[in-house]
PDB file of C-alpha atoms in Angstrom:
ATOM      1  CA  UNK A   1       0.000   0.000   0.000  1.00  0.00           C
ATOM      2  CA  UNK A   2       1.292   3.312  -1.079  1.00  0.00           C
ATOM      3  CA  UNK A   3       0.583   7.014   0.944  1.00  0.00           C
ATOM      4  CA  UNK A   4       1.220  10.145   0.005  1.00  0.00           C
ATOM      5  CA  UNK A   5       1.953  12.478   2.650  1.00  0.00           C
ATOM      6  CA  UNK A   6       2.311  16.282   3.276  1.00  0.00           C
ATOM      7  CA  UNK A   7       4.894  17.639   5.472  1.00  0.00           C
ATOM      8  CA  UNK A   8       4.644  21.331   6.336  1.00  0.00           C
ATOM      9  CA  UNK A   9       5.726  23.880   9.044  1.00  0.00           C
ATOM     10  CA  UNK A  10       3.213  26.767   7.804  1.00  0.00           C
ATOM     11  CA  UNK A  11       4.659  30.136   9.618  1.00  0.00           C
ATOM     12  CA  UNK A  12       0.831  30.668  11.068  1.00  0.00           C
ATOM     13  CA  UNK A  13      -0.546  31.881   7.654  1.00  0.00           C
ATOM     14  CA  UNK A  14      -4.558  32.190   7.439  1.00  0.00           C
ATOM     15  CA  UNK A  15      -5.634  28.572   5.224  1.00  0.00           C
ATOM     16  CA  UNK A  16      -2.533  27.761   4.187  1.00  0.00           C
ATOM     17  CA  UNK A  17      -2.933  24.044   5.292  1.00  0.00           C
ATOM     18  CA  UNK A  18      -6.729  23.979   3.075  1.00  0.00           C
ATOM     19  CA  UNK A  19      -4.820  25.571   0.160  1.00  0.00           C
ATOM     20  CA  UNK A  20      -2.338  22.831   0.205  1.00  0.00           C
ATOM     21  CA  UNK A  21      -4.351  20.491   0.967  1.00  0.00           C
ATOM     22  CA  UNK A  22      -6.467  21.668  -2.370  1.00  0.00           C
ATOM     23  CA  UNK A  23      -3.183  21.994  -4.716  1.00  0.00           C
ATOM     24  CA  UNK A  24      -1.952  18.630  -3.612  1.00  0.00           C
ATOM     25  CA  UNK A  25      -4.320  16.060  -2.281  1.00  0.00           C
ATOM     26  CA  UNK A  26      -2.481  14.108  -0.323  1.00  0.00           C
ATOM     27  CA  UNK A  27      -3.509  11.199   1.435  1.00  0.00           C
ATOM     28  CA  UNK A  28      -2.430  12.516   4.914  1.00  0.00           C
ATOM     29  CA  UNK A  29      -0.789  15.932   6.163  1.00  0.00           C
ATOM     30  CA  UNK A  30       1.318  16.921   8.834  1.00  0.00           C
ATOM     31  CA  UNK A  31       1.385  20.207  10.181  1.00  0.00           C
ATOM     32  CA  UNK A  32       3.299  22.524  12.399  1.00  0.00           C
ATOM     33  CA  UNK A  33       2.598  26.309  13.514  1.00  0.00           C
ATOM     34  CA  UNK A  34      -1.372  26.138  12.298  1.00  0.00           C
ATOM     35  CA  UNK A  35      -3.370  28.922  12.723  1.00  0.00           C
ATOM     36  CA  UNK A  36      -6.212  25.639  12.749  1.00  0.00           C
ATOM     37  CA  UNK A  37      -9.035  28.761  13.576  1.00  0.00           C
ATOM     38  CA  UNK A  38      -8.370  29.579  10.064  1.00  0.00           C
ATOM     39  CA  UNK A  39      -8.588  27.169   8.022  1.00  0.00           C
ATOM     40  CA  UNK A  40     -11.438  26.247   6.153  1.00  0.00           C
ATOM     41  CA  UNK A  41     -10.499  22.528   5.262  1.00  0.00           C
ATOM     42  CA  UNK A  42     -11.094  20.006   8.825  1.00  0.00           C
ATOM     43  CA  UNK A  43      -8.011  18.528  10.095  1.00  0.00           C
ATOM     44  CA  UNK A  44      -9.261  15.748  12.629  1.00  0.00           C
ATOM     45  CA  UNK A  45      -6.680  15.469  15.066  1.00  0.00           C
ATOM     46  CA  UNK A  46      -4.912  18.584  16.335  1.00  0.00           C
ATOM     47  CA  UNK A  47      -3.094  19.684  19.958  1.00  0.00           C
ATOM     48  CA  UNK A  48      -3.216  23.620  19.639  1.00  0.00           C
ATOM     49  CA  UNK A  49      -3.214  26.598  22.032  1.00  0.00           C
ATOM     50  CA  UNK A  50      -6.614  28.611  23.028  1.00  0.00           C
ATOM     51  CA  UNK A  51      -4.868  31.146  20.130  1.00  0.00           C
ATOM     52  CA  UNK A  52      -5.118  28.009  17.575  1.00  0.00           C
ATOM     53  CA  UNK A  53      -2.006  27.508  16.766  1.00  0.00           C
ATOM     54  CA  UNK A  54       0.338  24.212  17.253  1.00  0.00           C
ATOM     55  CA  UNK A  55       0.682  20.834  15.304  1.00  0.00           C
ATOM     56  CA  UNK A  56      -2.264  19.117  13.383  1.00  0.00           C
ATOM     57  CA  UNK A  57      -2.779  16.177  11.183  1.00  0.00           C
ATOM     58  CA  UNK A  58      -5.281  15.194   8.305  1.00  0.00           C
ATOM     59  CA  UNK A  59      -6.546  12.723   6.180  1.00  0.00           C
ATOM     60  CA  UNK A  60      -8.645  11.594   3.472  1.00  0.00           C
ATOM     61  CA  UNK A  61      -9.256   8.849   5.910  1.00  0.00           C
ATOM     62  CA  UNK A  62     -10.484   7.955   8.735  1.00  0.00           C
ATOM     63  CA  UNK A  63      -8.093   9.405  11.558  1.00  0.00           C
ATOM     64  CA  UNK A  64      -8.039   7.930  14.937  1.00  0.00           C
ATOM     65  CA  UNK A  65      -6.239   6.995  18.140  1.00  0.00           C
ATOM     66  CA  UNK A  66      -5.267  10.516  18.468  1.00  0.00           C
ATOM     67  CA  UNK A  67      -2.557  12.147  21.258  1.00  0.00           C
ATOM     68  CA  UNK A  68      -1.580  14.930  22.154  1.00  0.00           C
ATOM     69  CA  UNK A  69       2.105  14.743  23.861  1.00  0.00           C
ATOM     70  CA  UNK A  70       4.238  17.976  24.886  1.00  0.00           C
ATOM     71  CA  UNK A  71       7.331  19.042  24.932  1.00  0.00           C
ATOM     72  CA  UNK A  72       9.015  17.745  28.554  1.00  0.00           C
ATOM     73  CA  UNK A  73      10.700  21.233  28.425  1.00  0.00           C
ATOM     74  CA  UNK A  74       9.146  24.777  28.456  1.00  0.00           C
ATOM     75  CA  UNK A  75      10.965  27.588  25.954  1.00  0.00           C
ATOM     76  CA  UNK A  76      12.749  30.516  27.084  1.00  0.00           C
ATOM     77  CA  UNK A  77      10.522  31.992  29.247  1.00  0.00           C
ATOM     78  CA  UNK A  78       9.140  28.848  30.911  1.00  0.00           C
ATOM     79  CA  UNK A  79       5.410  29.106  29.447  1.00  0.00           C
ATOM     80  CA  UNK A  80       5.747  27.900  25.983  1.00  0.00           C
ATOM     81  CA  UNK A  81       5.547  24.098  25.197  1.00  0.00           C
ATOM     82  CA  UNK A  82       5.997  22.454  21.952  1.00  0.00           C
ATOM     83  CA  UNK A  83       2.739  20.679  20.909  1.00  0.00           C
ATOM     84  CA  UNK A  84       2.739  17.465  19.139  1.00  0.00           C
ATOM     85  CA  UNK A  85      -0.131  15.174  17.422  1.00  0.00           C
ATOM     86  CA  UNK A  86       0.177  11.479  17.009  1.00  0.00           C
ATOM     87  CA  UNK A  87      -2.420   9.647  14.851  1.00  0.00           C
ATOM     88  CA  UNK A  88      -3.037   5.909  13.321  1.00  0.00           C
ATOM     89  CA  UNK A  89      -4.088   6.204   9.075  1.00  0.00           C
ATOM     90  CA  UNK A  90      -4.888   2.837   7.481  1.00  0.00           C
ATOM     91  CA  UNK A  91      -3.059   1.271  10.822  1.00  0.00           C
ATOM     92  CA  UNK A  92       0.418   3.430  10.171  1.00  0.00           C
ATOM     93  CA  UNK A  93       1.202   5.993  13.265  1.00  0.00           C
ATOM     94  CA  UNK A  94       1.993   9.520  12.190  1.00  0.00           C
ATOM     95  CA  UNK A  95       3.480  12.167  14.102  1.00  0.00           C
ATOM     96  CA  UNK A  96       3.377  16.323  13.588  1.00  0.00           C
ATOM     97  CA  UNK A  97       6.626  17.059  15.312  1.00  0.00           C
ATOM     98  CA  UNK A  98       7.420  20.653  16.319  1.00  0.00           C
ATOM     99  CA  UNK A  99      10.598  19.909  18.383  1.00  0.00           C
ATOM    100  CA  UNK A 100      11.668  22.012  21.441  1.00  0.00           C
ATOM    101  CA  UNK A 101      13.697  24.884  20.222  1.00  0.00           C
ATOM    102  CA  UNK A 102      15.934  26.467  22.959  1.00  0.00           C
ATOM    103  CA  UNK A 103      16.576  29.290  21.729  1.00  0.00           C
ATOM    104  CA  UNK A 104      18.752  31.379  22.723  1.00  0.00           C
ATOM    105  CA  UNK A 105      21.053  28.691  23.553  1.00  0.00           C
ATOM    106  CA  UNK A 106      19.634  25.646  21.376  1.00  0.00           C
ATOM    107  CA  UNK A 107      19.810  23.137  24.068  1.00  0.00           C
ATOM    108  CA  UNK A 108      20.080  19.569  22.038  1.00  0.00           C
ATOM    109  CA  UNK A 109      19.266  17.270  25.702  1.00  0.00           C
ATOM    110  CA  UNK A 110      15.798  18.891  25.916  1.00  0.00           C
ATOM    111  CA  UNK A 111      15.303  18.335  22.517  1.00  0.00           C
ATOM    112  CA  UNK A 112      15.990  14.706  23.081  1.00  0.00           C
ATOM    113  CA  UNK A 113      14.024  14.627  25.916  1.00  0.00           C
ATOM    114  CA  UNK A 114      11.258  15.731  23.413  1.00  0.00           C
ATOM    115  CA  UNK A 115      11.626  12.826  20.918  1.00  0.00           C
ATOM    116  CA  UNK A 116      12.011  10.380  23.770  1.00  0.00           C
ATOM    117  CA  UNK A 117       8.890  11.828  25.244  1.00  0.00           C
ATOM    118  CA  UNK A 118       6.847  11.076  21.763  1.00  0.00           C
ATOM    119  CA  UNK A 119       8.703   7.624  21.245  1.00  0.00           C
ATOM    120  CA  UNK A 120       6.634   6.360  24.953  1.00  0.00           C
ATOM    121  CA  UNK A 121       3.650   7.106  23.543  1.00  0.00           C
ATOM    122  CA  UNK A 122       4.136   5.310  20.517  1.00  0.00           C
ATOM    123  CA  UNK A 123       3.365   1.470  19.555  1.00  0.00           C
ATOM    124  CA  UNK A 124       5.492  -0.951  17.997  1.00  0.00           C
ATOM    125  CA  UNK A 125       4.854  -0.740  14.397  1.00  0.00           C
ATOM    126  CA  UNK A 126       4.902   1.222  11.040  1.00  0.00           C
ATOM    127  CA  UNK A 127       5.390   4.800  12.197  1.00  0.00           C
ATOM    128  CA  UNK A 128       6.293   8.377  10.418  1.00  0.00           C
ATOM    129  CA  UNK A 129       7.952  10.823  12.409  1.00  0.00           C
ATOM    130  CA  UNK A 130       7.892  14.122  10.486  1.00  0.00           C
ATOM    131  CA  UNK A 131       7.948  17.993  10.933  1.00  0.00           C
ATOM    132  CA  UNK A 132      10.272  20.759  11.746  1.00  0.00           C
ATOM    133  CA  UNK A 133      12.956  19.243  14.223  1.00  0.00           C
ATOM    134  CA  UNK A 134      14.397  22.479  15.202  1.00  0.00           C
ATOM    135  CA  UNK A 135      18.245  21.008  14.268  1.00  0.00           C
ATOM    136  CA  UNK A 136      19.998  24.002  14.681  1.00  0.00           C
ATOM    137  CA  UNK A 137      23.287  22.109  13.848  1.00  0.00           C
ATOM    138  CA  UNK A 138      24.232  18.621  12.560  1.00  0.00           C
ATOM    139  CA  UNK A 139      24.857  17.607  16.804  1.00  0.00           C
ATOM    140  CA  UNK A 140      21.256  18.305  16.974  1.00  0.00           C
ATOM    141  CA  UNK A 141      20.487  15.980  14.003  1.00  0.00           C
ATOM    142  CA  UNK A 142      23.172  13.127  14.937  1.00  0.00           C
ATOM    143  CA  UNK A 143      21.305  13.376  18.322  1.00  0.00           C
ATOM    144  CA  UNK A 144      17.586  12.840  17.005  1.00  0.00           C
ATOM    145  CA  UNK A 145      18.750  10.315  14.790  1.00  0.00           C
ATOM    146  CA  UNK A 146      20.744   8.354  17.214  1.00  0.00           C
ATOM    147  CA  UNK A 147      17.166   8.337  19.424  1.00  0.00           C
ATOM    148  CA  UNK A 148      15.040   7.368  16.768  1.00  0.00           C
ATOM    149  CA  UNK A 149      17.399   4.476  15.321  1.00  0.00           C
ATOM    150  CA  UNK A 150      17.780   2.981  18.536  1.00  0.00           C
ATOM    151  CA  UNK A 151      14.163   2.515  18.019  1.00  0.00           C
ATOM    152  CA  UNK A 152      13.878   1.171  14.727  1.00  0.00           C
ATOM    153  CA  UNK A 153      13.410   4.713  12.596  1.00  0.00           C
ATOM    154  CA  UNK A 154      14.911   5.333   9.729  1.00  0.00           C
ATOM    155  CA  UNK A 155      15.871   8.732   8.325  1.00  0.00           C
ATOM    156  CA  UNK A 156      13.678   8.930   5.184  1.00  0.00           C
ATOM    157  CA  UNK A 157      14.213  12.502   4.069  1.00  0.00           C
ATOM    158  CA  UNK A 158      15.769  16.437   4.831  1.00  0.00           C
ATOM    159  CA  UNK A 159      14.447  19.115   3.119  1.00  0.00           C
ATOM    160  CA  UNK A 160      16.258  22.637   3.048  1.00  0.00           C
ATOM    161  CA  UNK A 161      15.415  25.635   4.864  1.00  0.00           C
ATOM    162  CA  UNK A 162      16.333  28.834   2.550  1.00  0.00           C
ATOM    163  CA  UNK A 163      19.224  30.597   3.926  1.00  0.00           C
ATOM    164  CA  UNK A 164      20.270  27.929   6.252  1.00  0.00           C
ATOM    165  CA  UNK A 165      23.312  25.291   5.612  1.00  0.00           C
ATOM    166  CA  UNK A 166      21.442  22.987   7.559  1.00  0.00           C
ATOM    167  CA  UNK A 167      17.729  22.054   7.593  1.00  0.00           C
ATOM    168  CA  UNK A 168      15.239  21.900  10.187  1.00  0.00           C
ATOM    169  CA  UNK A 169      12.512  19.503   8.577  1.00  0.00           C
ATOM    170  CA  UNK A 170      12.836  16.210   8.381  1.00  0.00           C
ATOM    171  CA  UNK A 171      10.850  12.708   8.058  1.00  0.00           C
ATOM    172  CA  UNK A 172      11.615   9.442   9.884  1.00  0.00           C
ATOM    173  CA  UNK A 173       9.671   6.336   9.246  1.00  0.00           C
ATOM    174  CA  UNK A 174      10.132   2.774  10.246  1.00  0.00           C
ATOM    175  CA  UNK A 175       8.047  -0.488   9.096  1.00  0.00           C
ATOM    176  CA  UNK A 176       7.785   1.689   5.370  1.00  0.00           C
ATOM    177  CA  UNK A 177       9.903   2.606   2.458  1.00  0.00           C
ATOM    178  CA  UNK A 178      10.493   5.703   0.988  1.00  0.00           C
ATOM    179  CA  UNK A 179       9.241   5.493  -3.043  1.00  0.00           C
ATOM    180  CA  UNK A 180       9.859   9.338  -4.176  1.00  0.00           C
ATOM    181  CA  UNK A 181       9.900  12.625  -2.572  1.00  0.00           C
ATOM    182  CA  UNK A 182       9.703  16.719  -3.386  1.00  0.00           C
ATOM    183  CA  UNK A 183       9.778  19.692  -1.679  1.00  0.00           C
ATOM    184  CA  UNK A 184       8.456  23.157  -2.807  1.00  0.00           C
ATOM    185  CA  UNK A 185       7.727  26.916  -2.028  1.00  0.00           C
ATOM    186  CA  UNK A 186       4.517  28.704  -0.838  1.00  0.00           C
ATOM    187  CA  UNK A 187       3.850  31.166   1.686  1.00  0.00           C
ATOM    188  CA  UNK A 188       5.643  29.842   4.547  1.00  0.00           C
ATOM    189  CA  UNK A 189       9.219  30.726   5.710  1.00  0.00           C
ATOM    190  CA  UNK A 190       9.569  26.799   5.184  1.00  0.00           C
ATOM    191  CA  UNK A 191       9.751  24.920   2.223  1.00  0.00           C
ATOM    192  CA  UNK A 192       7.376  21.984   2.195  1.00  0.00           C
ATOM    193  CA  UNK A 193       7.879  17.906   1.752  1.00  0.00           C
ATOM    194  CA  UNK A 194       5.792  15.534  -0.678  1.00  0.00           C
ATOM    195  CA  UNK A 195       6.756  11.768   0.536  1.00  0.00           C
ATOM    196  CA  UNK A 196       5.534   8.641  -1.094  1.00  0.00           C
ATOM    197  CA  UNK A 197       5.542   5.940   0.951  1.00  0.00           C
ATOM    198  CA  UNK A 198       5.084   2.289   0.253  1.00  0.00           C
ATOM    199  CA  UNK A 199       4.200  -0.032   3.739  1.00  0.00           C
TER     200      UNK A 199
END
């Protein structure tokens, strides 16, 4: 069985998600920074603030066995944490990562602790890990990637961020194979991902 999915930090823009979601029809998307009040297209599982904004996924199918799972770690100022959405489509877990940040000083433990926090709440089985990772530097990477092989993920794609050497979106998957992927431009400080994957 093949699925297409979206991957796409969206910068808070008003319906960017439904736009994409119109342009590209994928069979399930993964979102970061939504502005879900927004939107006109339904995204069925979502963790967002009383603002609206945080991680979300859809689907053309059904979506269920949805969680909602935190960031151990508050940001600089110790009120913000990082929202994340797990959901199962057609039996495959999917996870809308929007990984602890630390800025100013782009701690790499807490975003660890992050990943680690998401991998508890997952089951064994075909999973997709994807969404802006915050990897400020190739440590950062080497560290998520560590976690998540240690658990059976592969990395399945990187995506650049324009004007950065190094990007901050990736996809992980394990139990699937990558077939093809894309990225591409739209209104979002982020580029965007287009994976096709084959369970």
């Amino acid at each position: 069985m093949k699925i297409r999915v979206l991957v796409q930090n969206l910068q808070k823009k008003d319906n960017l998600a439904s736009e994409l979601f119109q342009e590209y029809k994928p069979d399930v998307m993964l979102l970061q920074e939504i502005k879900l009040h927004s939107e006109t297209v339904h995204f069925q599982a979502s963790y967002v603030s009383r603002m609206g904004y945080g991680t979300a996924i859809g689907s053309k199918f059904d979506v269920k066995e949805v969680k909602q799972i935190q960031s151990p770690s508050a940001e600089f100022g110790g009120i913000i944490h990082k929202k994340t959405t797990v959901a199962t489509v057609n039996e495959i877990q999917f996870v809308s990562f929007h990984g602890y940040n630390g800025q100013p000083w782009k701690d790499k433990s807490k975003l660890v602790e992050h990943v680690e926090a998401v991998l508890k709440d997952l089951s064994s089985g075909p999973a997709v890990i994807a969404g802006d990772f915050n990897t400020w530097s190739k440590d950062h990477f080497d560290a998520v990637e560590a976690k998540l092989n240690n658990t059976g993920f592969h990395h399945a794609y990187s995506w650049p961020y324009p004007g950065r050497d190094y990007p901050l979106d990736h996809a992980f998957s394990r139990g699937l194979s990558l077939v093809s992927h894309e990225n591409y431009a739209c209104a979002s400080d982020h580029r965007g991902a287009i994976l096709e994957l084959d369970l």
